[in-house]
Short mmCIF file of C-alpha atoms and ligand atoms in Angstrom, two decimals:
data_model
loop_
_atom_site.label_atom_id
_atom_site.label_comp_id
_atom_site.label_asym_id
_atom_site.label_seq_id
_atom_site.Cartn_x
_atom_site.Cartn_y
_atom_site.Cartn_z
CA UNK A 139 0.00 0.00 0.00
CA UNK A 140 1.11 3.87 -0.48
CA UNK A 141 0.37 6.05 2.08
CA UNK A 142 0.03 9.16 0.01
CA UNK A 143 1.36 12.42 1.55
CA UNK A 144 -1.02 14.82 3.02
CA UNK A 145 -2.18 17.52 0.90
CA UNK A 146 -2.85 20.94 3.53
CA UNK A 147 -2.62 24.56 2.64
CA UNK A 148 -0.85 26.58 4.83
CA UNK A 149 -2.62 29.94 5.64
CA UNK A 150 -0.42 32.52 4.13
CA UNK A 151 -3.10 32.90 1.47
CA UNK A 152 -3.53 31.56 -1.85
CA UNK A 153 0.24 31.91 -2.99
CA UNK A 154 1.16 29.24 -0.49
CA UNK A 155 3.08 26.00 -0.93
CA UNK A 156 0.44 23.39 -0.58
CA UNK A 157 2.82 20.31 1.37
CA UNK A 158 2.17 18.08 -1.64
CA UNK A 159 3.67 20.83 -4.12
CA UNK A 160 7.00 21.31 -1.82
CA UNK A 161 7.26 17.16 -1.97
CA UNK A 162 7.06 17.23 -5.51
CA UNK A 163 9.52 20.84 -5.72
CA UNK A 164 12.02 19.01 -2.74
CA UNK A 165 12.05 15.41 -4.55
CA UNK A 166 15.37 16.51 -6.52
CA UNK A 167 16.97 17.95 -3.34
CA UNK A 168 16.01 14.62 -1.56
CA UNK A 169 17.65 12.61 -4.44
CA UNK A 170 20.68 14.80 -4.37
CA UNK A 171 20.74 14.37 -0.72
CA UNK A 172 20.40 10.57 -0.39
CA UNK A 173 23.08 9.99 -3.16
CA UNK A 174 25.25 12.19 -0.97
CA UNK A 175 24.02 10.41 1.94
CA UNK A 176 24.55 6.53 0.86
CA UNK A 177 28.21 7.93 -0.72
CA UNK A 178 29.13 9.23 3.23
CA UNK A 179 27.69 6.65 5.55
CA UNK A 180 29.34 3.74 6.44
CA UNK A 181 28.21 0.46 6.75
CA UNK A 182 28.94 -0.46 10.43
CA UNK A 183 28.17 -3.90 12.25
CA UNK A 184 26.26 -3.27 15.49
CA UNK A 185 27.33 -7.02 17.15
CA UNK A 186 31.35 -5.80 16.70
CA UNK A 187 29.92 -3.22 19.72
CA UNK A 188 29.06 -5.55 22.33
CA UNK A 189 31.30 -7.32 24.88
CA UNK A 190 29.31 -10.46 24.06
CA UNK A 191 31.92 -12.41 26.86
CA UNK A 192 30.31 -10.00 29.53
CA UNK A 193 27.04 -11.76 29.04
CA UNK A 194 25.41 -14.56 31.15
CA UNK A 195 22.16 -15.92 31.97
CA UNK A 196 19.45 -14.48 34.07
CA UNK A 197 17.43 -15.70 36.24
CA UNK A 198 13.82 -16.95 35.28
CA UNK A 199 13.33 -19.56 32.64
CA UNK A 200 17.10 -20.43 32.03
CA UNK A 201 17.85 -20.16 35.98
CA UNK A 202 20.90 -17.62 35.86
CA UNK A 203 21.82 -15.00 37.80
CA UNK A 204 19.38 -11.91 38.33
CA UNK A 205 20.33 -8.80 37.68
CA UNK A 206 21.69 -6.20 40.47
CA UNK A 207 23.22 -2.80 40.69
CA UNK A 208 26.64 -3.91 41.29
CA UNK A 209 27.42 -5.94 38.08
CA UNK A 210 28.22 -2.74 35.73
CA UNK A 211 30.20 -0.24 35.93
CA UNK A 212 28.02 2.07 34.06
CA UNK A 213 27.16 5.67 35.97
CA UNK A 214 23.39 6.01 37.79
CA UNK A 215 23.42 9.19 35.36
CA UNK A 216 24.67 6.83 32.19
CA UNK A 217 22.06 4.43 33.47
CA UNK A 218 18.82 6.96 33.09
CA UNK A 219 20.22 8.48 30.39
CA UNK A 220 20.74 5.10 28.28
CA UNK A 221 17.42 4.05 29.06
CA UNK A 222 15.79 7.20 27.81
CA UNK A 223 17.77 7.22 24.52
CA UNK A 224 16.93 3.62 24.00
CA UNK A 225 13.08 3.95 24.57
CA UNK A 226 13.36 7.46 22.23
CA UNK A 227 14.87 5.00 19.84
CA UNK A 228 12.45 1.97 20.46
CA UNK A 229 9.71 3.98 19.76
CA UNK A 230 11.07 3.83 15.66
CA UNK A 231 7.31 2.08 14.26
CA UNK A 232 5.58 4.78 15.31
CA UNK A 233 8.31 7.64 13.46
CA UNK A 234 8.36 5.67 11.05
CA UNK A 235 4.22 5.79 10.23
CA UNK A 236 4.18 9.67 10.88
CA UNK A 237 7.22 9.80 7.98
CA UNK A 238 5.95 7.66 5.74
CA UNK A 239 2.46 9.37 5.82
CA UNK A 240 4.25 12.67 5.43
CA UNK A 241 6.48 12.02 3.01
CA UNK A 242 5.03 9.26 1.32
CA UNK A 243 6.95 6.02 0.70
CA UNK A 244 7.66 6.65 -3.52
CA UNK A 245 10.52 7.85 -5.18
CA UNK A 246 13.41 9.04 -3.84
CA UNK A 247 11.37 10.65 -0.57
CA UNK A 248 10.43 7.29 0.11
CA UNK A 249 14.14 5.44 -0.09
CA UNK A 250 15.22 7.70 2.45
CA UNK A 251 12.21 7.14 4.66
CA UNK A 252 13.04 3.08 4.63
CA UNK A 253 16.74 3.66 4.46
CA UNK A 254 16.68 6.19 7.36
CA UNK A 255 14.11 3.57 9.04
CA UNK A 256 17.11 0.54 8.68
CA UNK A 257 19.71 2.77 10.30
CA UNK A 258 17.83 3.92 13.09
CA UNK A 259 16.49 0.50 13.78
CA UNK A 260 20.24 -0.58 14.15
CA UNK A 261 20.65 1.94 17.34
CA UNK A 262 17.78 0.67 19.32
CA UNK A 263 19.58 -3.27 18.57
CA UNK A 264 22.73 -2.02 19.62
CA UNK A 265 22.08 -0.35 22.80
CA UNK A 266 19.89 -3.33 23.98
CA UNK A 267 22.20 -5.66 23.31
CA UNK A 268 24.96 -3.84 25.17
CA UNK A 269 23.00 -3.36 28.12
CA UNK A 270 21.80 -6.46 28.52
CA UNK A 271 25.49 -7.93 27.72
CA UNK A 272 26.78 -6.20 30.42
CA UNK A 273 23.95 -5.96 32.62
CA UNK A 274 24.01 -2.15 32.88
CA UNK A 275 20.31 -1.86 33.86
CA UNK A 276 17.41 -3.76 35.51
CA UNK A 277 16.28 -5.95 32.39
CA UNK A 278 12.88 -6.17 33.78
CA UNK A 279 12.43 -2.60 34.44
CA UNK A 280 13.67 -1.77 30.90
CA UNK A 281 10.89 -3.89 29.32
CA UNK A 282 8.13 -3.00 30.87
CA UNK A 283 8.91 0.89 29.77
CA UNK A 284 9.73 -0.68 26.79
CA UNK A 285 6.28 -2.07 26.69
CA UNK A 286 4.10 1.04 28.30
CA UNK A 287 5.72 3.26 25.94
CA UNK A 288 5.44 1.97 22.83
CA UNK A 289 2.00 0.76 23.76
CA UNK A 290 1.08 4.41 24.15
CA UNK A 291 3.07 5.58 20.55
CA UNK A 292 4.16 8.38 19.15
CA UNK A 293 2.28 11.56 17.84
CA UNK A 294 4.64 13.94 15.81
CA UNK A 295 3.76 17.51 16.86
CA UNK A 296 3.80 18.64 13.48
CA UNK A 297 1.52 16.45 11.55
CA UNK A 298 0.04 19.25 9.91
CA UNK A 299 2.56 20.64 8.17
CA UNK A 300 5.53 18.98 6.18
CA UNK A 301 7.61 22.06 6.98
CA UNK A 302 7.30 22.24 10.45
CA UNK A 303 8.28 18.09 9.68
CA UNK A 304 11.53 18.61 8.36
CA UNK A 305 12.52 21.54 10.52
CA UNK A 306 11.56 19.82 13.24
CA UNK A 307 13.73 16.65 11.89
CA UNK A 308 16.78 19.11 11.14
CA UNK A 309 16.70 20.32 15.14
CA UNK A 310 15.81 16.77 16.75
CA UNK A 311 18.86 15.01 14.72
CA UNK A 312 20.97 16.80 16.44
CA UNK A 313 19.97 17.27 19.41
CA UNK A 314 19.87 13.53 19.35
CA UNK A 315 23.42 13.42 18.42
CA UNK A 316 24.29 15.34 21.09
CA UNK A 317 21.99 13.08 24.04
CA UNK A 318 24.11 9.87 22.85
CA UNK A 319 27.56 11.70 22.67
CA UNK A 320 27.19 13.29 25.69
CA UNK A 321 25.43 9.69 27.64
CA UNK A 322 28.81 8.13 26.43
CA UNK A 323 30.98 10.98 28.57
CA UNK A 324 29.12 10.00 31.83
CA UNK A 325 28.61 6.50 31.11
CA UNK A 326 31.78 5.34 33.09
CA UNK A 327 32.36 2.69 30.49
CA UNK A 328 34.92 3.14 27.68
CA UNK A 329 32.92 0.44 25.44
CA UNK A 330 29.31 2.18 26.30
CA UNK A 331 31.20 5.41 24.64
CA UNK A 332 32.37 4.15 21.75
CA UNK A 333 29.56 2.74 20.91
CA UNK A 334 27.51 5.94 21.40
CA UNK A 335 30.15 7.65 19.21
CA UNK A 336 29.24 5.66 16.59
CA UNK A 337 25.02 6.49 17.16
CA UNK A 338 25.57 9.50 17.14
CA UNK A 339 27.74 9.91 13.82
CA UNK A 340 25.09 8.34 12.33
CA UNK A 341 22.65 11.09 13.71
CA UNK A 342 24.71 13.68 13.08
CA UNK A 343 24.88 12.58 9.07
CA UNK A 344 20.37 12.29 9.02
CA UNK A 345 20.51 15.74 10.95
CA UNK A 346 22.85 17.04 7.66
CA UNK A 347 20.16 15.87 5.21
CA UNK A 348 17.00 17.50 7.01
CA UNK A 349 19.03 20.57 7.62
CA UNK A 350 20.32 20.57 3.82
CA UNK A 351 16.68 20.06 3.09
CA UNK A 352 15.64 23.12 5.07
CA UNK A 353 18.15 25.22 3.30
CA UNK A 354 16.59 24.00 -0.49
CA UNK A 355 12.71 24.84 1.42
CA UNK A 356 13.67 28.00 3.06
CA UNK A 357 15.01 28.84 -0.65
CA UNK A 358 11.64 27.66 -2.16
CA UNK A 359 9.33 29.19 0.09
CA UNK A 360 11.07 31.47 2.64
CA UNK A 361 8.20 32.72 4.29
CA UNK A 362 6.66 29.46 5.29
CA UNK A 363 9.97 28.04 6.19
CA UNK A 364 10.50 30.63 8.43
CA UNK A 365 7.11 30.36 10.11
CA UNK A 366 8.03 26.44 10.12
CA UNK A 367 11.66 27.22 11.80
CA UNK A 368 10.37 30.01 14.31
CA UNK A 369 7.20 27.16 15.34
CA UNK A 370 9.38 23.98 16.12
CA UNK A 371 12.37 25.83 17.59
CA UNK A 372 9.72 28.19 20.01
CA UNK A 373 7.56 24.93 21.09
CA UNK A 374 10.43 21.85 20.92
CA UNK A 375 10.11 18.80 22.91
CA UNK A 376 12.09 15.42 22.92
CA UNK A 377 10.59 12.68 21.02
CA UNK A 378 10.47 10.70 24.55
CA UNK A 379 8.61 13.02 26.36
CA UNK A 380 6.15 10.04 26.43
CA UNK A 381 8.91 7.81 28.23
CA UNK A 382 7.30 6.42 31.75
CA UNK A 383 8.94 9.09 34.29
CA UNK A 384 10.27 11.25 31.67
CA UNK A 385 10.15 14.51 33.82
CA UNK A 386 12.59 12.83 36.48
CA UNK A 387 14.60 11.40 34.28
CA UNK A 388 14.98 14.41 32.26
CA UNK A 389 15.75 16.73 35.80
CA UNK A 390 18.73 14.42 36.15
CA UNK A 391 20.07 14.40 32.51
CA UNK A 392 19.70 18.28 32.47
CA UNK A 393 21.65 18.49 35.62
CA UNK A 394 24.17 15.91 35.14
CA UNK A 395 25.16 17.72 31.82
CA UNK A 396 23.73 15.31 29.50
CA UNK A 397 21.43 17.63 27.77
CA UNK A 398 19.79 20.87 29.11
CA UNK A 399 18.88 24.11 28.11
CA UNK A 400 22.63 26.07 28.01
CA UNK A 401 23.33 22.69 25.51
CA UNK A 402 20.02 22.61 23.36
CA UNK A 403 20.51 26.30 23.32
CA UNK A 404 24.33 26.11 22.44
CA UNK A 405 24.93 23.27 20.49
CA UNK A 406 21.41 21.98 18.89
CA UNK A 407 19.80 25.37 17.88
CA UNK A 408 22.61 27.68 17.16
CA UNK A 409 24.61 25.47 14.87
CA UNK A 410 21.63 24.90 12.25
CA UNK A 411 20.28 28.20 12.76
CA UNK A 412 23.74 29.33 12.11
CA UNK A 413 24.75 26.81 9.30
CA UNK A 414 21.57 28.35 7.15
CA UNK A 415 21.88 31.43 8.56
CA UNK A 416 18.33 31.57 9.50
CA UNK A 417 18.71 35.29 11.39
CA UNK A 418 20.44 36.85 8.27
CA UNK A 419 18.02 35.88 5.63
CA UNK A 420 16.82 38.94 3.87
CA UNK A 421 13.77 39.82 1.46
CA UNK A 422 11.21 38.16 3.52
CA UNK A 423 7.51 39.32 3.27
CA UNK A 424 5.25 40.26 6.63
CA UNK A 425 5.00 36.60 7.61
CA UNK A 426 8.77 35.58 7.40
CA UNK A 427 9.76 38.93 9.33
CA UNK A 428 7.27 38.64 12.05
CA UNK A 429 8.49 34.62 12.35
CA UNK A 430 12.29 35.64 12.01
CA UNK A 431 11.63 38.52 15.02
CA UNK A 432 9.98 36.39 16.84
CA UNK A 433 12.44 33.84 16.72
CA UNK A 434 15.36 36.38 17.76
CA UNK A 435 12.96 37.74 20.86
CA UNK A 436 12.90 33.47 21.35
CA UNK A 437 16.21 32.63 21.20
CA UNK A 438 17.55 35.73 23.81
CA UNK A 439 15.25 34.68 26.22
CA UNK A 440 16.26 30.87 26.10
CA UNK A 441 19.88 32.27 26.51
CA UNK A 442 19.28 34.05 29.63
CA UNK A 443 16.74 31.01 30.95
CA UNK A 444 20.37 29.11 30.13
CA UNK A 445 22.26 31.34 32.00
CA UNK A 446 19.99 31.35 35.50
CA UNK A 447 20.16 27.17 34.78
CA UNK A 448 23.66 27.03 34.38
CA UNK A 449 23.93 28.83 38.06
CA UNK A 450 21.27 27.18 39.13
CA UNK A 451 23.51 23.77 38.04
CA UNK A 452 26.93 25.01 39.27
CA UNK A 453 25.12 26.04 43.04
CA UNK A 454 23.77 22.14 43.08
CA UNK A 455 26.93 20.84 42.24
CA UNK A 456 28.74 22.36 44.55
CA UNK A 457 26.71 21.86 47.52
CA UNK A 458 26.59 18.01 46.47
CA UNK A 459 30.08 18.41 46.50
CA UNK A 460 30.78 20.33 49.75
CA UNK A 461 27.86 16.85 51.23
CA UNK A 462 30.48 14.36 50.21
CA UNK A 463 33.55 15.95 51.61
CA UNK A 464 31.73 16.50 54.78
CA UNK A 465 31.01 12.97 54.85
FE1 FE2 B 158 18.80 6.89 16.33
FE1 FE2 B 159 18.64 9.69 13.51
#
């Protein structure tokens, strides 16, 4: 069956890009792209990863050992943060259906969608494996969030609109990137890191095609690609936000220095913005000015909301600090 994409007008009047002219303007760019894409990325085996001789029975059916704190190395902060990267990844069916119905599965739109589908589905396999191997977390625990969370699915935001789609893409690549480079610093585990190196270069390359996609769009139509930019980057949210205890486990990433708001800020929304050079753009009409101003007014006040975090951070640390010298 082909899910055909979904035909909306935005409502910038009757000159607007309807989403199934832009698929049809974009499917050159997305050729262009993929070719580029398949020439750059690596074919890498996710099993070479694992320290398969770290791995032993459990308890239950096969009457092993059950699992306990003790037998991994692996950080408490590694430990939430793997879990919520691996549940974000787990939950790959339902990206893949909100995709596929956006961009349609035809063409060359639709060999990224199942190519881009393949690679991601080789993270998820990778990090389970790994934890289990080495018994980094509570297997139990893991699949029942495993289970709750993909039972409830996944919702893209910006269903409406296949702008808001791809800039949303472009922003959550990399600020994917980012979650699995930065889990491997505080993992505590050499092999945990290297293997999250290797996630996250392959985020980092699906993050260059949406953003190189953006550019050709905010070329195309630079008033609704504006509006798209200045919507996802003003209301973002992490695909996992539906993960069991997400707000905890989210406190604790933010603080530990996985990912926060001076890094989302710093290193997710200024390098794309910057890379297309979304605040220089001239020529704009009403709609792309007011969506460009109101981005700038946006991104000043997440900079100063960084700021109060980051002293917010450094006063926590250091009084958790000052704690353990007293003891
Ligand atoms: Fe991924
Ligand atoms: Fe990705």
């Amino acid at each position: 069956m082909t899910i055909a994409p979904v035909q909306r007008t935005a409502s910038l009047g009757s000159s607007a890009w309807t989403d199934a002219r832009l698929i049809m303007a974009l499917e050159e760019v997305v050729e262009k792209e993929l070719n580029r894409h398949l020439q750059v990325a690596k074919d890498w085996m996710p099993h070479e990863f694992i320290p398969w001789s770290q791995g032993r029975d459990f308890d239950g059916v096969l009457g092993g050992e059950a699992w306990s704190v003790e037998q991994s190395q692996v950080t408490p902060l590694g430990r939430v943060s793997l879990v919520v990267n691996l549940l974000t990844e787990d939950n790959l069916p339902s990206y893949h259906h909100e995709i596929a119905t956006m961009f349609g599965r035809e063409g060359a739109w639709g060999t990224w969608v199942h190519r881009w589908t393949a690679e991601e589905g080789r993270h998820g396999i990778a990090i389970r494996d790994f934890l289990l191997a080495t018994r980094a977390v509570d297997p139990n625990e893991l699949e029942r969030a495993r289970m709750s969370h993909m039972s409830e699915g996944f919702e893209s935001d910006n269903a409406h609109s296949m702008l808001h789609s791809v800039a949303y893409v472009a922003f959550q690549e990399l600020a994917t990137r980012i979650s699995h480079r930065n889990t491997g610093h505080h993992a505590g585990d050499p092999l945990c890191d290297q293997l999250l190196a290797k996630i996250a270069n392959d985020e980092n390359l699906h993050m260059v095609f949406y953003r190189n996609l953006l550019k050709a769009a905010l070329e195309i139509a630079p008033d609704q690609a504006m509006r798209a930019i200045a919507d996802v980057v003003t209301d973002f949210r992490m695909p996992g936000h539906g993960i069991p205890g997400f707000e905890r486990a989210a406190a604790q990433i933010a603080i530990g220095g996985v990912y926060n708001l001076r890094i989302h800020h710093d290193d997710v929304l200024q390098p794309v913005l910057r890379h297309l050079r979304v605040m220089e753009i001239t020529g704009l009409g009403p709609e792309g000015l007011r969506a460009q101003d109101e981005l700038g007014v946006f991104l000043g006040g997440l900079d100063a909301q960084a700021t109060r975090f980051d002293e917010r951070q450094a006063a926590l640390l250091a009084r958790r600090a000052a704690r353990q010298a007293a003891q």
